[in-house]
PDB file of C-alpha atoms in Angstrom:
ATOM      1  CA  MET A  66     154.223 -16.704 -62.855  1.00  0.00           C
ATOM      2  CA  LYS A  67     153.379 -13.602 -64.890  1.00  0.00           C
ATOM      3  CA  VAL A  68     152.917 -13.620 -68.657  1.00  0.00           C
ATOM      4  CA  VAL A  69     154.089 -10.671 -70.761  1.00  0.00           C
ATOM      5  CA  LEU A  70     152.167 -10.391 -74.027  1.00  0.00           C
ATOM      6  CA  PHE A  71     153.510  -8.082 -76.732  1.00  0.00           C
ATOM      7  CA  CYS A  72     150.471  -6.324 -78.191  1.00  0.00           C
ATOM      8  CA  GLY A  73     151.915  -3.245 -79.856  1.00  0.00           C
ATOM      9  CA  GLY A  74     152.765  -4.189 -83.434  1.00  0.00           C
ATOM     10  CA  LEU A  75     151.041  -2.647 -86.447  1.00  0.00           C
ATOM     11  CA  GLY A  76     150.384  -5.986 -88.145  1.00  0.00           C
ATOM     12  CA  MET A  77     150.736  -4.409 -91.580  1.00  0.00           C
ATOM     13  CA  ARG A  78     150.166  -7.675 -93.470  1.00  0.00           C
ATOM     14  CA  MET A  79     146.709  -8.001 -91.905  1.00  0.00           C
ATOM     15  CA  ARG A  80     145.471  -4.418 -92.016  1.00  0.00           C
ATOM     16  CA  SER A  81     142.622  -3.581 -94.373  1.00  0.00           C
ATOM     17  CA  GLY A  82     142.614   0.147 -93.575  1.00  0.00           C
ATOM     18  CA  PRO A  83     143.960   2.828 -91.255  1.00  0.00           C
ATOM     19  CA  ASP A  84     141.389   1.959 -88.587  1.00  0.00           C
ATOM     20  CA  SER A  85     142.055  -1.792 -88.560  1.00  0.00           C
ATOM     21  CA  LEU A  86     142.212  -3.561 -85.237  1.00  0.00           C
ATOM     22  CA  PRO A  87     145.660  -4.341 -83.835  1.00  0.00           C
ATOM     23  CA  LYS A  88     146.700  -7.860 -84.781  1.00  0.00           C
ATOM     24  CA  PRO A  89     146.199  -9.415 -81.301  1.00  0.00           C
ATOM     25  CA  MET A  90     142.561  -8.265 -81.458  1.00  0.00           C
ATOM     26  CA  MET A  91     141.817  -9.953 -84.794  1.00  0.00           C
ATOM     27  CA  PRO A  92     139.104 -12.508 -84.025  1.00  0.00           C
ATOM     28  CA  ILE A  93     139.096 -16.261 -84.305  1.00  0.00           C
ATOM     29  CA  GLY A  94     135.443 -17.111 -83.903  1.00  0.00           C
ATOM     30  CA  SER A  95     133.891 -14.824 -81.308  1.00  0.00           C
ATOM     31  CA  ARG A  96     137.116 -13.988 -79.482  1.00  0.00           C
ATOM     32  CA  PRO A  97     140.373 -12.258 -80.495  1.00  0.00           C
ATOM     33  CA  VAL A  98     143.537 -14.311 -80.888  1.00  0.00           C
ATOM     34  CA  LEU A  99     144.886 -12.580 -77.767  1.00  0.00           C
ATOM     35  CA  TRP A 100     142.063 -14.145 -75.731  1.00  0.00           C
ATOM     36  CA  HIS A 101     142.880 -17.606 -77.099  1.00  0.00           C
ATOM     37  CA  ILE A 102     146.511 -17.178 -76.033  1.00  0.00           C
ATOM     38  CA  MET A 103     145.517 -15.970 -72.572  1.00  0.00           C
ATOM     39  CA  LYS A 104     143.139 -18.922 -72.185  1.00  0.00           C
ATOM     40  CA  TYR A 105     146.026 -21.221 -73.088  1.00  0.00           C
ATOM     41  CA  TYR A 106     148.248 -19.806 -70.353  1.00  0.00           C
ATOM     42  CA  ALA A 107     145.404 -19.745 -67.827  1.00  0.00           C
ATOM     43  CA  HIS A 108     144.874 -23.463 -68.458  1.00  0.00           C
ATOM     44  CA  PHE A 109     148.359 -24.029 -67.031  1.00  0.00           C
ATOM     45  CA  GLY A 110     147.662 -21.797 -64.022  1.00  0.00           C
ATOM     46  CA  HIS A 111     149.263 -18.594 -65.300  1.00  0.00           C
ATOM     47  CA  THR A 112     146.556 -15.967 -64.857  1.00  0.00           C
ATOM     48  CA  GLU A 113     148.568 -12.787 -64.251  1.00  0.00           C
ATOM     49  CA  PHE A 114     149.083 -10.961 -67.525  1.00  0.00           C
ATOM     50  CA  VAL A 115     151.072  -7.861 -68.438  1.00  0.00           C
ATOM     51  CA  LEU A 116     150.008  -6.452 -71.805  1.00  0.00           C
ATOM     52  CA  ALA A 117     152.724  -4.389 -73.509  1.00  0.00           C
ATOM     53  CA  LEU A 118     150.540  -2.098 -75.608  1.00  0.00           C
ATOM     54  CA  GLY A 119     151.315   0.121 -78.589  1.00  0.00           C
ATOM     55  CA  TYR A 120     149.277   0.501 -81.759  1.00  0.00           C
ATOM     56  CA  GLY A 121     145.571   0.019 -81.049  1.00  0.00           C
ATOM     57  CA  ALA A 122     146.015   0.162 -77.273  1.00  0.00           C
ATOM     58  CA  ASN A 123     142.502   1.549 -76.744  1.00  0.00           C
ATOM     59  CA  ALA A 124     140.954  -1.349 -78.648  1.00  0.00           C
ATOM     60  CA  VAL A 125     142.618  -3.802 -76.267  1.00  0.00           C
ATOM     61  CA  LYS A 126     141.631  -1.804 -73.181  1.00  0.00           C
ATOM     62  CA  ASP A 127     138.037  -1.299 -74.281  1.00  0.00           C
ATOM     63  CA  TYR A 128     137.608  -4.976 -75.111  1.00  0.00           C
ATOM     64  CA  PHE A 129     138.389  -6.046 -71.558  1.00  0.00           C
ATOM     65  CA  LEU A 130     136.674  -3.082 -69.889  1.00  0.00           C
ATOM     66  CA  THR A 131     133.424  -4.074 -71.621  1.00  0.00           C
ATOM     67  CA  TYR A 132     134.061  -7.822 -71.595  1.00  0.00           C
ATOM     68  CA  GLN A 133     130.987  -9.973 -72.182  1.00  0.00           C
ATOM     69  CA  GLU A 134     131.291 -13.300 -70.358  1.00  0.00           C
ATOM     70  CA  THR A 135     128.065 -14.523 -71.951  1.00  0.00           C
ATOM     71  CA  HIS A 136     129.697 -14.606 -75.396  1.00  0.00           C
ATOM     72  CA  SER A 137     131.700 -17.717 -74.538  1.00  0.00           C
ATOM     73  CA  ASN A 138     130.024 -19.140 -71.438  1.00  0.00           C
ATOM     74  CA  ASP A 139     126.695 -20.809 -70.740  1.00  0.00           C
ATOM     75  CA  PHE A 140     124.341 -18.904 -68.458  1.00  0.00           C
ATOM     76  CA  VAL A 141     120.848 -18.817 -66.982  1.00  0.00           C
ATOM     77  CA  LEU A 142     118.670 -15.763 -67.622  1.00  0.00           C
ATOM     78  CA  THR A 143     115.729 -14.970 -65.362  1.00  0.00           C
ATOM     79  CA  LYS A 144     113.255 -12.139 -64.790  1.00  0.00           C
ATOM     80  CA  GLY A 145     113.342 -11.089 -68.407  1.00  0.00           C
ATOM     81  CA  GLY A 146     117.061 -10.425 -68.337  1.00  0.00           C
ATOM     82  CA  GLU A 147     117.240  -8.658 -64.987  1.00  0.00           C
ATOM     83  CA  GLN A 148     119.323 -11.509 -63.607  1.00  0.00           C
ATOM     84  CA  VAL A 149     122.037 -13.477 -65.382  1.00  0.00           C
ATOM     85  CA  GLU A 150     123.690 -16.425 -63.677  1.00  0.00           C
ATOM     86  CA  LEU A 151     126.916 -17.521 -65.346  1.00  0.00           C
ATOM     87  CA  LEU A 152     127.498 -21.271 -65.382  1.00  0.00           C
ATOM     88  CA  SER A 153     131.218 -20.735 -66.013  1.00  0.00           C
ATOM     89  CA  SER A 154     133.631 -17.846 -66.343  1.00  0.00           C
ATOM     90  CA  ASP A 155     136.562 -16.970 -68.585  1.00  0.00           C
ATOM     91  CA  ILE A 156     138.448 -14.157 -66.932  1.00  0.00           C
ATOM     92  CA  SER A 157     137.147 -13.741 -63.383  1.00  0.00           C
ATOM     93  CA  GLU A 158     140.431 -15.111 -62.011  1.00  0.00           C
ATOM     94  CA  TRP A 159     142.646 -13.146 -64.385  1.00  0.00           C
ATOM     95  CA  ARG A 160     144.704 -10.139 -63.308  1.00  0.00           C
ATOM     96  CA  ILE A 161     145.592  -7.982 -66.313  1.00  0.00           C
ATOM     97  CA  THR A 162     148.018  -5.051 -66.261  1.00  0.00           C
ATOM     98  CA  PHE A 163     147.761  -2.699 -69.249  1.00  0.00           C
ATOM     99  CA  VAL A 164     150.959  -0.781 -70.052  1.00  0.00           C
ATOM    100  CA  ASP A 165     151.419   1.645 -72.952  1.00  0.00           C
ATOM    101  CA  THR A 166     154.936   0.921 -74.240  1.00  0.00           C
ATOM    102  CA  GLY A 167     154.937   3.190 -77.293  1.00  0.00           C
ATOM    103  CA  MET A 168     153.965   3.013 -80.936  1.00  0.00           C
ATOM    104  CA  ASP A 169     157.253   2.115 -82.642  1.00  0.00           C
ATOM    105  CA  THR A 170     159.058   0.315 -79.864  1.00  0.00           C
ATOM    106  CA  ALA A 171     161.259  -2.745 -80.302  1.00  0.00           C
ATOM    107  CA  ILE A 172     160.096  -5.853 -78.467  1.00  0.00           C
ATOM    108  CA  GLY A 173     163.111  -5.823 -76.184  1.00  0.00           C
ATOM    109  CA  GLU A 174     162.383  -2.238 -75.186  1.00  0.00           C
ATOM    110  CA  ARG A 175     158.719  -3.096 -74.613  1.00  0.00           C
ATOM    111  CA  LEU A 176     159.911  -5.792 -72.224  1.00  0.00           C
ATOM    112  CA  ARG A 177     162.186  -3.316 -70.432  1.00  0.00           C
ATOM    113  CA  ARG A 178     159.289  -0.891 -70.030  1.00  0.00           C
ATOM    114  CA  VAL A 179     157.072  -3.458 -68.280  1.00  0.00           C
ATOM    115  CA  ARG A 180     159.825  -4.880 -66.067  1.00  0.00           C
ATOM    116  CA  ARG A 181     158.588  -3.002 -63.006  1.00  0.00           C
ATOM    117  CA  TYR A 182     155.257  -4.861 -63.219  1.00  0.00           C
ATOM    118  CA  LEU A 183     156.917  -8.269 -62.946  1.00  0.00           C
ATOM    119  CA  ASP A 184     157.330  -7.591 -59.219  1.00  0.00           C
ATOM    120  CA  ASP A 185     159.410 -10.307 -57.560  1.00  0.00           C
ATOM    121  CA  ASP A 186     158.862 -12.966 -60.223  1.00  0.00           C
ATOM    122  CA  GLU A 187     162.342 -14.326 -60.921  1.00  0.00           C
ATOM    123  CA  VAL A 188     160.938 -16.378 -63.796  1.00  0.00           C
ATOM    124  CA  PHE A 189     158.234 -15.134 -66.152  1.00  0.00           C
ATOM    125  CA  LEU A 190     156.708 -16.024 -69.519  1.00  0.00           C
ATOM    126  CA  ALA A 191     156.445 -13.980 -72.710  1.00  0.00           C
ATOM    127  CA  ASN A 192     154.656 -14.311 -76.028  1.00  0.00           C
ATOM    128  CA  TYR A 193     154.333 -12.438 -79.311  1.00  0.00           C
ATOM    129  CA  GLY A 194     150.543 -12.273 -78.915  1.00  0.00           C
ATOM    130  CA  ASP A 195     149.669 -13.810 -82.267  1.00  0.00           C
ATOM    131  CA  VAL A 196     150.834 -17.455 -82.197  1.00  0.00           C
ATOM    132  CA  LEU A 197     148.845 -20.501 -81.101  1.00  0.00           C
ATOM    133  CA  THR A 198     150.084 -23.897 -79.953  1.00  0.00           C
ATOM    134  CA  ASP A 199     149.185 -27.040 -78.032  1.00  0.00           C
ATOM    135  CA  ALA A 200     152.655 -27.277 -76.451  1.00  0.00           C
ATOM    136  CA  PRO A 201     152.813 -28.584 -72.841  1.00  0.00           C
ATOM    137  CA  MET A 202     153.719 -25.315 -71.141  1.00  0.00           C
ATOM    138  CA  ASP A 203     153.943 -26.961 -67.714  1.00  0.00           C
ATOM    139  CA  ARG A 204     156.664 -29.312 -68.945  1.00  0.00           C
ATOM    140  CA  ILE A 205     158.447 -26.498 -70.786  1.00  0.00           C
ATOM    141  CA  VAL A 206     158.597 -24.472 -67.565  1.00  0.00           C
ATOM    142  CA  ASP A 207     159.746 -27.455 -65.489  1.00  0.00           C
ATOM    143  CA  ASP A 208     162.532 -28.232 -67.947  1.00  0.00           C
ATOM    144  CA  PHE A 209     163.643 -24.615 -67.875  1.00  0.00           C
ATOM    145  CA  LEU A 210     163.638 -24.394 -64.074  1.00  0.00           C
ATOM    146  CA  ALA A 211     166.056 -27.329 -63.963  1.00  0.00           C
ATOM    147  CA  THR A 212     168.680 -25.146 -65.685  1.00  0.00           C
ATOM    148  CA  ASP A 213     170.468 -21.898 -64.872  1.00  0.00           C
ATOM    149  CA  ALA A 214     169.687 -20.353 -68.261  1.00  0.00           C
ATOM    150  CA  VAL A 215     168.312 -16.817 -68.453  1.00  0.00           C
ATOM    151  CA  GLY A 216     165.819 -17.777 -71.134  1.00  0.00           C
ATOM    152  CA  SER A 217     164.425 -20.290 -73.569  1.00  0.00           C
ATOM    153  CA  LEU A 218     162.292 -20.142 -76.669  1.00  0.00           C
ATOM    154  CA  MET A 219     160.103 -22.724 -78.313  1.00  0.00           C
ATOM    155  CA  ALA A 220     161.520 -23.903 -81.635  1.00  0.00           C
ATOM    156  CA  VAL A 221     159.137 -25.239 -84.276  1.00  0.00           C
ATOM    157  CA  PRO A 222     159.475 -26.519 -87.859  1.00  0.00           C
ATOM    158  CA  PRO A 223     158.871 -23.787 -90.455  1.00  0.00           C
ATOM    159  CA  GLN A 224     155.344 -23.416 -91.823  1.00  0.00           C
ATOM    160  CA  ASP A 225     156.087 -21.603 -95.062  1.00  0.00           C
ATOM    161  CA  SER A 226     155.234 -23.146 -98.428  1.00  0.00           C
ATOM    162  CA  PHE A 227     158.462 -21.785 -99.937  1.00  0.00           C
ATOM    163  CA  HIS A 228     161.138 -23.982-101.470  1.00  0.00           C
ATOM    164  CA  VAL A 229     164.884 -23.686-101.067  1.00  0.00           C
ATOM    165  CA  VAL A 230     166.757 -23.736-104.371  1.00  0.00           C
ATOM    166  CA  ARG A 231     170.218 -25.277-104.386  1.00  0.00           C
ATOM    167  CA  TYR A 232     172.373 -24.414-107.402  1.00  0.00           C
ATOM    168  CA  ASP A 233     175.958 -24.257-108.611  1.00  0.00           C
ATOM    169  CA  PRO A 234     177.856 -21.009-109.295  1.00  0.00           C
ATOM    170  CA  ASP A 235     177.172 -21.456-113.016  1.00  0.00           C
ATOM    171  CA  GLY A 236     173.397 -21.420-112.411  1.00  0.00           C
ATOM    172  CA  THR A 237     172.791 -25.190-112.683  1.00  0.00           C
ATOM    173  CA  MET A 238     170.022 -26.181-110.278  1.00  0.00           C
ATOM    174  CA  ARG A 239     170.871 -29.164-108.101  1.00  0.00           C
ATOM    175  CA  ASP A 240     167.872 -29.483-105.808  1.00  0.00           C
ATOM    176  CA  LEU A 241     164.543 -27.960-104.792  1.00  0.00           C
ATOM    177  CA  GLU A 242     163.565 -28.654-101.189  1.00  0.00           C
ATOM    178  CA  PRO A 243     160.431 -27.533 -99.307  1.00  0.00           C
ATOM    179  CA  VAL A 244     161.343 -25.367 -96.329  1.00  0.00           C
ATOM    180  CA  ALA A 245     158.956 -27.382 -94.137  1.00  0.00           C
ATOM    181  CA  ASP A 246     160.958 -30.565 -94.869  1.00  0.00           C
ATOM    182  CA  MET A 247     164.324 -29.141 -93.853  1.00  0.00           C
ATOM    183  CA  THR A 248     165.976 -30.098 -90.576  1.00  0.00           C
ATOM    184  CA  MET A 249     165.857 -26.624 -89.079  1.00  0.00           C
ATOM    185  CA  CYS A 250     163.513 -24.773 -86.771  1.00  0.00           C
ATOM    186  CA  ILE A 251     162.171 -21.258 -86.401  1.00  0.00           C
ATOM    187  CA  ASN A 252     161.450 -19.214 -83.322  1.00  0.00           C
ATOM    188  CA  GLY A 253     157.923 -20.134 -82.203  1.00  0.00           C
ATOM    189  CA  GLY A 254     157.372 -17.024 -80.077  1.00  0.00           C
ATOM    190  CA  TYR A 255     156.845 -18.733 -76.696  1.00  0.00           C
ATOM    191  CA  PHE A 256     159.472 -17.656 -74.160  1.00  0.00           C
ATOM    192  CA  VAL A 257     160.385 -18.599 -70.602  1.00  0.00           C
ATOM    193  CA  LEU A 258     162.673 -15.937 -69.131  1.00  0.00           C
ATOM    194  CA  ARG A 259     164.565 -15.120 -65.974  1.00  0.00           C
ATOM    195  CA  GLN A 260     165.228 -11.608 -64.726  1.00  0.00           C
ATOM    196  CA  GLY A 261     168.813 -12.215 -65.807  1.00  0.00           C
ATOM    197  CA  ILE A 262     167.747 -11.662 -69.428  1.00  0.00           C
ATOM    198  CA  PHE A 263     167.779  -7.932 -68.681  1.00  0.00           C
ATOM    199  CA  ASP A 264     171.572  -8.149 -68.197  1.00  0.00           C
ATOM    200  CA  TYR A 265     171.752  -8.867 -71.931  1.00  0.00           C
ATOM    201  CA  LEU A 266     169.173  -6.305 -73.049  1.00  0.00           C
ATOM    202  CA  ASN A 267     170.056  -2.675 -73.608  1.00  0.00           C
ATOM    203  CA  GLU A 268     167.775   0.291 -74.182  1.00  0.00           C
ATOM    204  CA  GLY A 269     165.942   0.223 -77.516  1.00  0.00           C
ATOM    205  CA  GLU A 270     167.105  -3.263 -78.481  1.00  0.00           C
ATOM    206  CA  ASP A 271     165.328  -6.365 -79.749  1.00  0.00           C
ATOM    207  CA  LEU A 272     164.650  -9.283 -77.444  1.00  0.00           C
ATOM    208  CA  VAL A 273     165.609 -12.058 -79.862  1.00  0.00           C
ATOM    209  CA  MET A 274     168.340 -10.745 -82.139  1.00  0.00           C
ATOM    210  CA  ASP A 275     170.096  -8.823 -79.371  1.00  0.00           C
ATOM    211  CA  ALA A 276     169.437 -10.205 -75.878  1.00  0.00           C
ATOM    212  CA  CYS A 277     168.804 -13.850 -76.779  1.00  0.00           C
ATOM    213  CA  VAL A 278     171.796 -13.988 -79.118  1.00  0.00           C
ATOM    214  CA  ARG A 279     174.128 -12.516 -76.480  1.00  0.00           C
ATOM    215  CA  ALA A 280     172.848 -14.938 -73.824  1.00  0.00           C
ATOM    216  CA  ALA A 281     173.248 -17.849 -76.250  1.00  0.00           C
ATOM    217  CA  ARG A 282     176.877 -16.906 -76.895  1.00  0.00           C
ATOM    218  CA  ASP A 283     177.425 -17.147 -73.136  1.00  0.00           C
ATOM    219  CA  GLY A 284     175.753 -20.563 -73.081  1.00  0.00           C
ATOM    220  CA  ARG A 285     172.814 -19.221 -71.089  1.00  0.00           C
ATOM    221  CA  PHE A 286     169.920 -19.586 -73.512  1.00  0.00           C
ATOM    222  CA  ARG A 287     168.018 -22.744 -74.371  1.00  0.00           C
ATOM    223  CA  VAL A 288     165.630 -24.097 -76.967  1.00  0.00           C
ATOM    224  CA  HIS A 289     162.575 -26.259 -76.394  1.00  0.00           C
ATOM    225  CA  PRO A 290     161.720 -28.076 -79.658  1.00  0.00           C
ATOM    226  CA  HIS A 291     158.028 -28.670 -80.354  1.00  0.00           C
ATOM    227  CA  THR A 292     156.674 -30.692 -83.257  1.00  0.00           C
ATOM    228  CA  GLY A 293     153.021 -30.617 -82.261  1.00  0.00           C
ATOM    229  CA  PHE A 294     150.527 -27.987 -83.336  1.00  0.00           C
ATOM    230  CA  TRP A 295     151.818 -24.457 -83.850  1.00  0.00           C
ATOM    231  CA  ALA A 296     150.322 -21.731 -86.028  1.00  0.00           C
ATOM    232  CA  PRO A 297     151.091 -18.028 -86.459  1.00  0.00           C
ATOM    233  CA  MET A 298     148.560 -15.388 -87.447  1.00  0.00           C
ATOM    234  CA  ASP A 299     150.744 -12.975 -89.381  1.00  0.00           C
ATOM    235  CA  THR A 300     148.624 -12.775 -92.527  1.00  0.00           C
ATOM    236  CA  LEU A 301     144.987 -12.821 -93.602  1.00  0.00           C
ATOM    237  CA  LYS A 302     145.582 -16.249 -95.142  1.00  0.00           C
ATOM    238  CA  GLU A 303     146.796 -17.650 -91.824  1.00  0.00           C
ATOM    239  CA  ARG A 304     143.897 -16.064 -89.994  1.00  0.00           C
ATOM    240  CA  SER A 305     141.419 -17.570 -92.492  1.00  0.00           C
ATOM    241  CA  ALA A 306     142.919 -21.015 -91.929  1.00  0.00           C
ATOM    242  CA  LEU A 307     142.524 -20.658 -88.156  1.00  0.00           C
ATOM    243  CA  GLU A 308     138.981 -19.349 -88.586  1.00  0.00           C
ATOM    244  CA  GLU A 309     138.086 -22.426 -90.613  1.00  0.00           C
ATOM    245  CA  MET A 310     139.612 -24.762 -88.036  1.00  0.00           C
ATOM    246  CA  ASN A 311     137.638 -23.006 -85.329  1.00  0.00           C
ATOM    247  CA  ARG A 312     134.440 -23.178 -87.378  1.00  0.00           C
ATOM    248  CA  VAL A 313     134.608 -26.965 -87.804  1.00  0.00           C
ATOM    249  CA  GLY A 314     135.593 -27.527 -84.170  1.00  0.00           C
ATOM    250  CA  ASP A 315     139.187 -28.554 -84.893  1.00  0.00           C
ATOM    251  CA  ARG A 316     140.953 -26.352 -82.324  1.00  0.00           C
ATOM    252  CA  PRO A 317     144.136 -28.126 -81.183  1.00  0.00           C
ATOM    253  CA  TRP A 318     145.326 -24.941 -79.468  1.00  0.00           C
ATOM    254  CA  ALA A 319     142.256 -25.014 -77.169  1.00  0.00           C
ATOM    255  CA  VAL A 320     143.953 -27.179 -74.529  1.00  0.00           C
ATOM    256  CA  TRP A 321     141.308 -25.974 -72.067  1.00  0.00           C
ATOM    257  CA  ASP A 322     138.646 -27.673 -74.171  1.00  0.00           C
ATOM    258  CA  ARG A 323     139.680 -31.037 -75.532  1.00  0.00           C
ATOM    259  CA  ALA A 324     136.580 -31.268 -77.746  1.00  0.00           C
ATOM    260  CA  GLY A 325     138.860 -30.349 -80.634  1.00  0.00           C
ATOM    261  CA  ARG A 326     141.087 -33.025 -82.121  1.00  0.00           C
ATOM    262  CA  PRO A 327     144.801 -32.915 -81.288  1.00  0.00           C
ATOM    263  CA  GLY A 328     146.723 -31.120 -83.980  1.00  0.00           C
ATOM    264  CA  VAL A 329     148.372 -33.148 -86.720  1.00  0.00           C
ATOM    265  CA  ARG A 330     151.420 -31.728 -88.478  1.00  0.00           C
ATOM    266  CA  ARG A 331     152.320 -32.496 -92.067  1.00  0.00           C
ATOM    267  CA  VAL A 332     156.047 -32.259 -91.430  1.00  0.00           C
ATOM    268  CA  PRO A 333     158.422 -34.888 -90.051  1.00  0.00           C
ATOM    269  CA  GLU A 334     159.842 -34.664 -86.570  1.00  0.00           C
ATOM    270  CA  VAL A 335     163.168 -32.917 -86.507  1.00  0.00           C
ATOM    271  CA  GLU A 336     166.177 -33.028 -84.272  1.00  0.00           C
ATOM    272  CA  VAL A 337     167.355 -29.943 -82.448  1.00  0.00           C
ATOM    273  CA  GLY A 338     169.144 -27.792 -84.984  1.00  0.00           C
ATOM    274  CA  ASP A 339     169.454 -24.230 -86.091  1.00  0.00           C
ATOM    275  CA  VAL A 340     166.696 -21.862 -85.075  1.00  0.00           C
ATOM    276  CA  VAL A 341     166.048 -19.233 -87.715  1.00  0.00           C
ATOM    277  CA  GLY A 342     163.549 -16.568 -88.630  1.00  0.00           C
ATOM    278  CA  ARG A 343     160.618 -14.896 -86.953  1.00  0.00           C
ATOM    279  CA  ALA A 344     162.643 -12.344 -85.071  1.00  0.00           C
ATOM    280  CA  ARG A 345     160.578  -9.178 -84.825  1.00  0.00           C
ATOM    281  CA  ALA A 346     161.379  -5.567 -84.297  1.00  0.00           C
ATOM    282  CA  THR A 347     157.996  -4.792 -82.756  1.00  0.00           C
ATOM    283  CA  ALA A 348     154.985  -6.781 -81.592  1.00  0.00           C
TER     284      ALA A 348
END
C-alpha cells in the first residue's frame, strides 16, 4: 500500500530566512521529521512512498541521494574505514518516488498530480508530512477496509493552548473553556483513501475542504478518532518540544523502537464529534 507524503508547503511559521529548509526536512534529532514519519509507516509494512514535492524539492532529493545509513544505525568499521558493515538498515527496503508537483499547489491538486504513480493500488495512505503519532495504523487500515468509504482521516483532540470565550450579546462573559478540554476533534493529517476520492476532487482543489467534504455529504467519508499521542510540527515552538522529547528518549511516535515511553495526553478522552481545523491549502 503506497503512502503519499505532501512535502511542498513553505512552512512560513518555521522559516528563519529565505534559504530555510522545507518543513518536512526540519530535523528532530539527527533525522528530519519526514524520515520519522516514513519510519512510522515502514513499521506497519508500508515502504512504498510517493513524495509530492514543491518548495525545497532539491533539499528532499539531495537528502536521500546522499543518505548516510551510519547516522542512525550501528555498524562495524574495518581496514581503517575501507569497509563498513551495517548492523541494521533504515531505508534499504524503501521505494521512494519523487514528484515535483509545483510551488503553490493545493494539496488536492498535488494528490491529483501523483495519481499516476499509485499504479493499481485501490487503497493508499496519505499524510501532511509534518505530524507524528503512535496511532495503530494497521488497525486503522483494517477498519477502513471493512467499509465502502472513499476515505477516512484521523481525528484528534486539539492541542492549542487557546481558550474559547462564551459571552452574551451585551458583552457579559459566561464561560472560559480551554480548547483542549472541549468535546471536538481536529483533522490529524493521517488519511486512508480509495481511488474513488478522485471522483470528488477537481483540478486545483483542496483535499480536505473540497473532496473530503463532498464525500462526507454523500456518506462516503469516515473518521478514526485517536486519543493517544499526536503532535504537529507547524511552529518552532512545536519543533522545540519534539526535539526535547527526542533528546530525553521520550519518543512515543517511534513505534519501531519501543525504548521510548508510550505517549501520555493531558486531555480527556472524547467521543466522536465534530472535526474542525487543520485544513491546509498546500503542504
